[in-house]
Tab-separated table of C-alpha atoms in Angstrom:
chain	number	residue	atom	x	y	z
A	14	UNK	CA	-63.834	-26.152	1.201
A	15	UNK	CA	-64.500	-29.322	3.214
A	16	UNK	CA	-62.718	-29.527	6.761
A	17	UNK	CA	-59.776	-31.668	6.220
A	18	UNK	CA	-58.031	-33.274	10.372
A	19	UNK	CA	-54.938	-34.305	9.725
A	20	UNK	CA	-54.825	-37.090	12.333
A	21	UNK	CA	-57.502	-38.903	13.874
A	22	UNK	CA	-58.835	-42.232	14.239
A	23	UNK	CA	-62.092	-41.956	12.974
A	24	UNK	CA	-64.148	-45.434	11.621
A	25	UNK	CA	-61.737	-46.910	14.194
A	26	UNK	CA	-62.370	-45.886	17.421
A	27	UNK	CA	-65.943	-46.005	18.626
A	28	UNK	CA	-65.878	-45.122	22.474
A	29	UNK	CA	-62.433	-45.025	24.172
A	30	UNK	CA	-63.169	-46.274	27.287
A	31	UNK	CA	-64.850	-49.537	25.743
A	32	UNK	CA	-61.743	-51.713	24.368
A	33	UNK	CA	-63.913	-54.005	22.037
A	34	UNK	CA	-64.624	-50.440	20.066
A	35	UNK	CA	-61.216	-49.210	19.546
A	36	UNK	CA	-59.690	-50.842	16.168
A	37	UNK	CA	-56.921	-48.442	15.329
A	38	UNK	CA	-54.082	-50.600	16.594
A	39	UNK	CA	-52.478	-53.304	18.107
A	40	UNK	CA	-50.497	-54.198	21.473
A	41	UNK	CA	-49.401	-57.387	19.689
A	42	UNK	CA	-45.639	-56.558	18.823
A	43	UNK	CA	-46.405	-59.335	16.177
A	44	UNK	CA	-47.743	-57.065	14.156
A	45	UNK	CA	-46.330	-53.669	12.587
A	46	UNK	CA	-45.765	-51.926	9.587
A	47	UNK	CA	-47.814	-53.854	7.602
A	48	UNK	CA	-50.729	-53.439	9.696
A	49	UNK	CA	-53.800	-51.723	7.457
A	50	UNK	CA	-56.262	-49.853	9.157
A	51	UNK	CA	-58.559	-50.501	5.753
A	52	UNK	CA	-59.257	-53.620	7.280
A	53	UNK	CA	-61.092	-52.306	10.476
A	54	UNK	CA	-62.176	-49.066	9.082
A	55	UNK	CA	-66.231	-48.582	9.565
A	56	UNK	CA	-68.071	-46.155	7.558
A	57	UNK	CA	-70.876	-46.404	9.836
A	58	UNK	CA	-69.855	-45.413	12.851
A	59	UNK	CA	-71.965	-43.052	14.425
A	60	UNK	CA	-68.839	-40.421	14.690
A	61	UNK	CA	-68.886	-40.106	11.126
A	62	UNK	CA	-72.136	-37.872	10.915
A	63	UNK	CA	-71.606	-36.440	14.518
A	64	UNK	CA	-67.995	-34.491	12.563
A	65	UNK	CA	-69.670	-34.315	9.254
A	66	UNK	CA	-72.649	-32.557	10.265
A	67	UNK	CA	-70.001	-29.532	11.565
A	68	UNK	CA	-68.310	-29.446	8.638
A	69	UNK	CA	-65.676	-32.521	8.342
A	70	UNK	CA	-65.232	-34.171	5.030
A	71	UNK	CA	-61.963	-36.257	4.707
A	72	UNK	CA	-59.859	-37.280	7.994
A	73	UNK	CA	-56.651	-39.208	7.915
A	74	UNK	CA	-57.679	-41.979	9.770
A	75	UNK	CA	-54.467	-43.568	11.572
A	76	UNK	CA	-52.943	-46.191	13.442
A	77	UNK	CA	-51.940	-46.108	16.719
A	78	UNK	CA	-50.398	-48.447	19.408
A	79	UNK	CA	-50.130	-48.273	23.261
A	80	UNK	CA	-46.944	-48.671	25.407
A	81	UNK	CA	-46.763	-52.853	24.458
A	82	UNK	CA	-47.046	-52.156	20.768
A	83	UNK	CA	-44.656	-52.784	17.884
A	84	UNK	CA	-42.098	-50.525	16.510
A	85	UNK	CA	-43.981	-49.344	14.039
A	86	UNK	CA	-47.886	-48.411	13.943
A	87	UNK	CA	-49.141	-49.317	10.668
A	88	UNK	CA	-50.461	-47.879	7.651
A	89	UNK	CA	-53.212	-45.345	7.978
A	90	UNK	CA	-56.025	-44.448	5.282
A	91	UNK	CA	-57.655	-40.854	4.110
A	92	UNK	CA	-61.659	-41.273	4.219
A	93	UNK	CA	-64.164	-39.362	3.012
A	94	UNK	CA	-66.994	-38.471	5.414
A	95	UNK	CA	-69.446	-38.038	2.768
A	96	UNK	CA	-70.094	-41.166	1.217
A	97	UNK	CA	-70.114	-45.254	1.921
A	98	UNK	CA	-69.440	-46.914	-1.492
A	99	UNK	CA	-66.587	-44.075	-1.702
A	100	UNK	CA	-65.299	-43.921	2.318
A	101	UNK	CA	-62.135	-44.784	1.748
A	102	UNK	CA	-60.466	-41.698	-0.514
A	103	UNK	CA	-57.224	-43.038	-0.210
A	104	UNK	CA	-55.937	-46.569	1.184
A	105	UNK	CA	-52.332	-47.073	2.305
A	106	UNK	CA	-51.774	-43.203	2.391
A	107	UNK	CA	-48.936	-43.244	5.218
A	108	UNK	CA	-47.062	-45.112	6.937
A	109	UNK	CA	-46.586	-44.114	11.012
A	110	UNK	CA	-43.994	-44.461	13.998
A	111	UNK	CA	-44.443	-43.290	17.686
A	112	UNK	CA	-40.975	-41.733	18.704
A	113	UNK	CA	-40.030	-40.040	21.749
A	114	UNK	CA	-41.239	-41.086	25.267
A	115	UNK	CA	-43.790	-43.177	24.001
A	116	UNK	CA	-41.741	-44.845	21.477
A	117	UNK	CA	-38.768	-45.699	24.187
A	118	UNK	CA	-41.384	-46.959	26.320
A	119	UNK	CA	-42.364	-49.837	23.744
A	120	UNK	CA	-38.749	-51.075	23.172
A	121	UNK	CA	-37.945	-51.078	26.655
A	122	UNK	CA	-34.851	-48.630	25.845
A	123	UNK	CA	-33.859	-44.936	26.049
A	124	UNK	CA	-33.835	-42.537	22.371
A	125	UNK	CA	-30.278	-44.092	21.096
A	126	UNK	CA	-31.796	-47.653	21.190
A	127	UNK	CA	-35.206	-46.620	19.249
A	128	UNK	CA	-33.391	-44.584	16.442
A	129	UNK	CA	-31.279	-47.965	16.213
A	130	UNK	CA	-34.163	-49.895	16.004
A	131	UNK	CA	-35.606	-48.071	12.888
A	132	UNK	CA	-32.346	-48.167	11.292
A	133	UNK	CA	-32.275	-52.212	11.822
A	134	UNK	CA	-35.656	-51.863	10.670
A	135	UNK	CA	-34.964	-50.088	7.094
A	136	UNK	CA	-31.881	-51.911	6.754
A	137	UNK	CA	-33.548	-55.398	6.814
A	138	UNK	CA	-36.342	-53.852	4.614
A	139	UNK	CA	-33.348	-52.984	2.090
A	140	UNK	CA	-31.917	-55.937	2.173
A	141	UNK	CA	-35.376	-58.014	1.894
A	142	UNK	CA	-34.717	-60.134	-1.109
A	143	UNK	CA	-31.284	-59.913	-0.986
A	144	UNK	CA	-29.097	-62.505	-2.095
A	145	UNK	CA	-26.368	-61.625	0.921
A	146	UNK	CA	-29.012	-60.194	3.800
A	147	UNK	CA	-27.261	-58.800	6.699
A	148	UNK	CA	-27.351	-61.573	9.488
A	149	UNK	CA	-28.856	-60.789	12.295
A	150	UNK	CA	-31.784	-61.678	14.283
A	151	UNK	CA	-35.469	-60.013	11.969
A	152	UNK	CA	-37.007	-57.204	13.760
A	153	UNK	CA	-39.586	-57.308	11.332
A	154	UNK	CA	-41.463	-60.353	9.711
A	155	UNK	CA	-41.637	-60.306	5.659
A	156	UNK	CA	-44.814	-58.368	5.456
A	157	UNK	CA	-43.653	-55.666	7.261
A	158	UNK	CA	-40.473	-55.148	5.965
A	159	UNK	CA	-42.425	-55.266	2.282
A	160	UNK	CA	-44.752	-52.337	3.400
A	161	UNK	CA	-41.532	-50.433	4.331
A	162	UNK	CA	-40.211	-50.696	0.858
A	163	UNK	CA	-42.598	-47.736	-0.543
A	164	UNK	CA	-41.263	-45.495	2.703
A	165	UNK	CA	-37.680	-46.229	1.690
A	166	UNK	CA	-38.216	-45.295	-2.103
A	167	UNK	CA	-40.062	-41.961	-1.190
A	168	UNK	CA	-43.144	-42.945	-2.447
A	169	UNK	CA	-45.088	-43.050	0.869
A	170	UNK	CA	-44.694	-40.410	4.038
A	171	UNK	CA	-43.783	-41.682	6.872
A	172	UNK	CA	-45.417	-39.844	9.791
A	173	UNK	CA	-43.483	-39.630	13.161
A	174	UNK	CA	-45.417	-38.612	16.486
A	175	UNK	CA	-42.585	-36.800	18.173
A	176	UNK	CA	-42.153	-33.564	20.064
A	177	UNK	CA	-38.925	-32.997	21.381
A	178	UNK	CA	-36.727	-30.782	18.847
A	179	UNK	CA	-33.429	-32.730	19.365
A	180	UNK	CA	-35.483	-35.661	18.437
A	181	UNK	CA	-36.782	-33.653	15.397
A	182	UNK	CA	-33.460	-33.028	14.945
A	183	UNK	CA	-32.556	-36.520	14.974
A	184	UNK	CA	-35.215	-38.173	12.891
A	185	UNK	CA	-33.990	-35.192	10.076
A	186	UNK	CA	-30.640	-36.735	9.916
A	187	UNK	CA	-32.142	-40.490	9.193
A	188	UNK	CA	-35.038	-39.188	6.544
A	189	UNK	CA	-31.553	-37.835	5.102
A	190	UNK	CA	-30.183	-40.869	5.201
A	191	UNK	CA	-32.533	-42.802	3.741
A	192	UNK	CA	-34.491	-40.657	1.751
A	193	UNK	CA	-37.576	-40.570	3.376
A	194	UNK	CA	-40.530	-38.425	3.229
A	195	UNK	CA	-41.239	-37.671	6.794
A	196	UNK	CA	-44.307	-35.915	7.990
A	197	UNK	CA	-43.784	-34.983	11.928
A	198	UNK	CA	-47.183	-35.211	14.179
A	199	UNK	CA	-47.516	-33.636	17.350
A	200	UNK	CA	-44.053	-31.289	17.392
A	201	UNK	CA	-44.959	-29.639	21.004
A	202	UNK	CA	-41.318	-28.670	20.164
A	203	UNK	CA	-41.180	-28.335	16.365
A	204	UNK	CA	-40.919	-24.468	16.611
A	205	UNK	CA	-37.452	-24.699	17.710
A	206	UNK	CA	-35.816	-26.235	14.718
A	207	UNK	CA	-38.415	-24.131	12.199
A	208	UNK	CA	-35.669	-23.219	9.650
A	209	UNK	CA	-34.622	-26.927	9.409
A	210	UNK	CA	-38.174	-27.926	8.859
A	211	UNK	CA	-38.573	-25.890	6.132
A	212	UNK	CA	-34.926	-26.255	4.448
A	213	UNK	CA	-36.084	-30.394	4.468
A	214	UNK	CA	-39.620	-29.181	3.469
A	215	UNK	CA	-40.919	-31.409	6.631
A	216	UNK	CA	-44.619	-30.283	7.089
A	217	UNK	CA	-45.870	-30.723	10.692
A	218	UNK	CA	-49.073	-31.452	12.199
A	219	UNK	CA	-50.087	-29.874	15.450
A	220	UNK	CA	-52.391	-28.644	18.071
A	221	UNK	CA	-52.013	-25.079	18.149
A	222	UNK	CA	-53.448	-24.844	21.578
A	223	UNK	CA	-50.546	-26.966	23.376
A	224	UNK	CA	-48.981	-24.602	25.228
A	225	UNK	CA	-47.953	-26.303	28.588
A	226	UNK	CA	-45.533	-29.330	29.058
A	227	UNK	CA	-46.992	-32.383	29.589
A	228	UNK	CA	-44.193	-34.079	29.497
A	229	UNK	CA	-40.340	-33.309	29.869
A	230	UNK	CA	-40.223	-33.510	25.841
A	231	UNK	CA	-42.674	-30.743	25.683
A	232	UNK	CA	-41.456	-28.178	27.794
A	233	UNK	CA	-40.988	-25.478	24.835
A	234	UNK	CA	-44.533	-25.966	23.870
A	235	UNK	CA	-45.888	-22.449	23.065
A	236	UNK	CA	-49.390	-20.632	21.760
A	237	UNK	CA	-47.303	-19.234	18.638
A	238	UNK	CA	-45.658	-22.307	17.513
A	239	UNK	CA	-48.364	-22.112	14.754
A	240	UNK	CA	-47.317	-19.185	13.545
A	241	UNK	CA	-43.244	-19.062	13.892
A	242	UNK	CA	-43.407	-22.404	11.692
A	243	UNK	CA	-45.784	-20.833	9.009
A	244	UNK	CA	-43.457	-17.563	9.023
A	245	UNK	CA	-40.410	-19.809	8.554
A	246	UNK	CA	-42.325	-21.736	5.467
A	247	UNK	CA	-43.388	-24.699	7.418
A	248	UNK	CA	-46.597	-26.297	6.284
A	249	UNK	CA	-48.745	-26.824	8.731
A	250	UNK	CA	-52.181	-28.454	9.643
A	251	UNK	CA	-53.807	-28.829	12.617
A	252	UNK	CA	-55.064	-32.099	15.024
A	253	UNK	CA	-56.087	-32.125	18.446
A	254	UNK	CA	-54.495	-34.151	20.998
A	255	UNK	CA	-55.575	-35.569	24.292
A	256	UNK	CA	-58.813	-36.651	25.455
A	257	UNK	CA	-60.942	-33.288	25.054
A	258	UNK	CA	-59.884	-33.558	21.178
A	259	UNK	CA	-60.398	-36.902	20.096
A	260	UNK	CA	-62.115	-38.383	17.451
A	261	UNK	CA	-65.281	-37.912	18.675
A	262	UNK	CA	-64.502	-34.119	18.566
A	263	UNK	CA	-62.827	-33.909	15.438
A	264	UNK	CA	-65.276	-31.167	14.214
A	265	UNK	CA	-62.921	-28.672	17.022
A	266	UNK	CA	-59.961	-28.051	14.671
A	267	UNK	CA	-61.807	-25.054	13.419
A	268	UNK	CA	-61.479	-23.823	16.762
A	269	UNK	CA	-57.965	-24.837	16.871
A	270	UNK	CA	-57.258	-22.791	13.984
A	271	UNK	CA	-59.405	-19.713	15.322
A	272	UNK	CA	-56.826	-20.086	18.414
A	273	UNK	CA	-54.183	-20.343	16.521
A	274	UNK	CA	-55.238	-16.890	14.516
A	275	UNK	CA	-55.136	-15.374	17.963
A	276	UNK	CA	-51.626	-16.074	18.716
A	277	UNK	CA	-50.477	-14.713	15.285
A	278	UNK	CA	-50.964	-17.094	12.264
A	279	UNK	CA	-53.050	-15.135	9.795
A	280	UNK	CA	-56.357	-16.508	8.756
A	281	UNK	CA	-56.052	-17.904	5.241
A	282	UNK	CA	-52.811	-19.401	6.532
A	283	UNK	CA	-55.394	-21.095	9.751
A	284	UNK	CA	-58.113	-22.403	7.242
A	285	UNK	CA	-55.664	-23.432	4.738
A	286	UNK	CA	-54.090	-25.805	7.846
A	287	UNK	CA	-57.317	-27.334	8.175
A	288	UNK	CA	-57.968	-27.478	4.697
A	289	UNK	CA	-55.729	-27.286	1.564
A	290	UNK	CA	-52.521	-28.289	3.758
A	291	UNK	CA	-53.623	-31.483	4.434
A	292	UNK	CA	-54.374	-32.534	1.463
A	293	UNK	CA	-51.455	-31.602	-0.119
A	294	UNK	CA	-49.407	-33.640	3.367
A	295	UNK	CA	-51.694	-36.867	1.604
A	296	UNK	CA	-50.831	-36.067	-1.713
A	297	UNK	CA	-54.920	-35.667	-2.526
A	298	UNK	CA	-54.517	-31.884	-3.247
A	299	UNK	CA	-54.925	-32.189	-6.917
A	300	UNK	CA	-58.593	-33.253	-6.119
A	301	UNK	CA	-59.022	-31.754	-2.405
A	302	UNK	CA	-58.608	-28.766	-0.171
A	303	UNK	CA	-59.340	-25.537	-1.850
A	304	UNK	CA	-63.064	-24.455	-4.224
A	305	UNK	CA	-61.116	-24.841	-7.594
A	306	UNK	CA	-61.893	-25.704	-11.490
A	307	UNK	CA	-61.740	-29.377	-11.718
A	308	UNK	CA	-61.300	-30.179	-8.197
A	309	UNK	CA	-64.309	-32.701	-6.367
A	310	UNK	CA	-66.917	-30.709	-4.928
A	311	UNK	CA	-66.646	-31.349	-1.196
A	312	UNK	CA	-67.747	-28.126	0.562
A	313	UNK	CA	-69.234	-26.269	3.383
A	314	UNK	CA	-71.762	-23.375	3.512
A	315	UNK	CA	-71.609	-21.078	7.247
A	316	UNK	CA	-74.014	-18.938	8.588
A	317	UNK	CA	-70.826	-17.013	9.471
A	318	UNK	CA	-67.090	-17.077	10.117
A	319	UNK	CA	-66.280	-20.960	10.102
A	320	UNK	CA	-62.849	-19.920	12.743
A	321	UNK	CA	-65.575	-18.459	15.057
A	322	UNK	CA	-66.868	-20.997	17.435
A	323	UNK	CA	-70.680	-19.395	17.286
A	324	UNK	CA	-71.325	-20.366	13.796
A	325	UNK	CA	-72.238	-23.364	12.314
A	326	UNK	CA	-72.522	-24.967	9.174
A	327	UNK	CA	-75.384	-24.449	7.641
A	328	UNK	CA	-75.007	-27.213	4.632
A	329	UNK	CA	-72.223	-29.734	4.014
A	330	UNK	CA	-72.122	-31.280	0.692
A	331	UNK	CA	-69.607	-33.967	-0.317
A	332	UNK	CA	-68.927	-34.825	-3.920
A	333	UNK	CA	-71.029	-32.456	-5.542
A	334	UNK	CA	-74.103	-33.936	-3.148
A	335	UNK	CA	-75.868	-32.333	-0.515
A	336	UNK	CA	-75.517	-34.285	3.146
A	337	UNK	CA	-78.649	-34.981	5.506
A	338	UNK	CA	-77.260	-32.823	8.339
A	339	UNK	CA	-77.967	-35.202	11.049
A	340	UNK	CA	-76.576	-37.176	13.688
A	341	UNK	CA	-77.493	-38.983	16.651
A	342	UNK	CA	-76.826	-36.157	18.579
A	343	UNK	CA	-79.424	-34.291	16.758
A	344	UNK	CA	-81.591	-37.211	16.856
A	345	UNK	CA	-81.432	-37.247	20.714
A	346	UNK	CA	-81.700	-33.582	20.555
A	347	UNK	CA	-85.122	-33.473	18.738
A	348	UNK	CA	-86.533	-36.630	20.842
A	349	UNK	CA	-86.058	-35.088	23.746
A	350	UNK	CA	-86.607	-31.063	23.101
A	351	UNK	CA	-90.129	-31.187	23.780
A	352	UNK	CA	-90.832	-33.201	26.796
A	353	UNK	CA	-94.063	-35.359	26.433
A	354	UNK	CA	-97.062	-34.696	28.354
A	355	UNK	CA	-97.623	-36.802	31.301
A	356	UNK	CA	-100.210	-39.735	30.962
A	357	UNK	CA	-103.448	-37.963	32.966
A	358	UNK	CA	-104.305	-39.718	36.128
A	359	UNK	CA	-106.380	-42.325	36.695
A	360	UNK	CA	-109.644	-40.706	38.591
A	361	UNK	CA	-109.882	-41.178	41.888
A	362	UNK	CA	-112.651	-44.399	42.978
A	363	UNK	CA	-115.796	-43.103	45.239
């Protein structure tokens, strides 16, 4: 089946390091939950074919807000690599929060005063339409508190970038409390509270290659996480993080997965994380993820092992429809493979 990465920002982001290319979020605390990455999403961006080309169909492509940003990222959208009058598979598809360091960093508080900010913030979304609101100042304006309605009535995951077990731990208690269906992204830490993952049937997406702290919230990160979550019946799939593993590079969660095989997940368990599993996180596994009977036809032909970082794909077809396996990488590539010959000289004058 079709590669399936969990996270990215793909048809958002263009180059990093050029801000009038980066669309996936906003520093404007103005703006929050209801913010749609639909609205910015381009199927043309030359990272599309660049990911498809190795074997990327769908992404989840998501929100997300530096250290000045709301409380909330916004609403993130499943595309489909494959096509332009069908690129967006599924609009609206989560909703997503930055926790932990980050998260503290953007209400100018420690952990205590962000986990009471989201409770403000599903409280007033509760109480939106209310005939006796509670009365206090809004954290959120109408629209966002309306796009938090489908969180609150379990209809739409809310994904939480968090590492830190005790604020896994944490952000278990409020999905308890208010029924939501929580996703968690990054969990550098998520090993720790495994068996409480999987009694709340919390999946959790991850880079299986984090295994050094990068920050005092990750200082647990290990090679095996992968696998100690799968054994304790965790779903998993698998995103990279930081700058090596952007969007750009999307295509390197196969490796990620081969990696993660190495440090002791097994291998259907590996290409079902970067397959099946994330579907089934988006709720598009009834159509997506696995080579089934009535399922769309989005798939991927290897000259070899697709875990093994010396194969490649051979074909990629999306749909039922065979791709043009190029990209401006291979574009450059073949311009420039066979260097032209120099102009002759001009001959010399008596």
């Amino acid at each position: 089946p079709g590669l399936f990465d969990a996270y990215t920002h793909l048809g958002l982001d263009e180059i990093d390091g050029v801000e009038e290319s980066v669309d996936s979020g906003s520093n404007n605390p103005r703006y929050s939950a209801a913010l749609d990455v639909t609205d910015g999403l381009n199927p043309r961006s030359v990272l599309i074919p660049v990911n498809r080309i190795e074997g990327i169909t769908h992404a989840m492509s998501a929100p997300a807000s530096g250290s000045e940003g709301p409380l909330f990222d916004g609403l993130g959208a499943v595309i489909s690599l494959g096509t332009l009058d069908a690129f967006v598979a599924r609009p609206q598809a989560a909703m997503f929060v930055t926790l932990g360091e980050a998260g503290t960093a953007r209400i100018k508080g420690g952990r205590p005063a962000l986990i009471l900010a989201l409770r403000e913030a599903f409280e007033e979304a509760q109480q939106l339409g209310s005939s006796s609101p509670v009365q206090r100042p809004a954290q959120l304006s109408a629209l966002d508190a309306e796009a938090l309605k489908p969180v609150l009535a379990g209809k739409l995951p809310l994904v939480a970038d968090v590492d830190r077990a005790a604020d896994i731990r944490t952000l278990l208690q409020l999905a308890n409390d208010y029924s939501i269906k929580l996703i968690i992204h990054g969990g550098a830490e998520a090993h720790l509270v495994a068996a409480e993952l999987a009694a709340q049937q919390v999946p959790v997406i991850l880079d299986p290659t984090l295994n050094l702290p990068a920050h005092f919230e990750s200082l647990a990160a290990m090679a095996e996480a992968a696998a100690i979550l799968h054994r304790a019946g965790v779903r998993i799939a698998f995103s990279g993080e930081g700058p090596s593993n952007g969007s750009h590079n999307s295509r390197n969660i196969r490796q990620l997965a081969g990696n993660a095989v190495a440090h002791g997940l097994s291998w259907n368990a590996a290409l079902a994380a970067i397959t099946l599993n994330p579907a089934a996180i988006y709720g598009l596994d009834n159509t997506l993820g696995s080579l089934e009977v009535g399922k769309q036809a989005s798939f991927v032909i290897w000259d070899g092992d697709p875990l093994e970082v010396t194969t490649s794909a051979t074909q990629v077809f999306a749909a039922g429809r065979a791709l043009p396996m190029k990209s401006r990488q291979t574009e450059l590539r073949d311009r420039y493979a066979k260097p032209r010959k120099a102009a002759a000289a001009p001959a010399a004058k008596p």
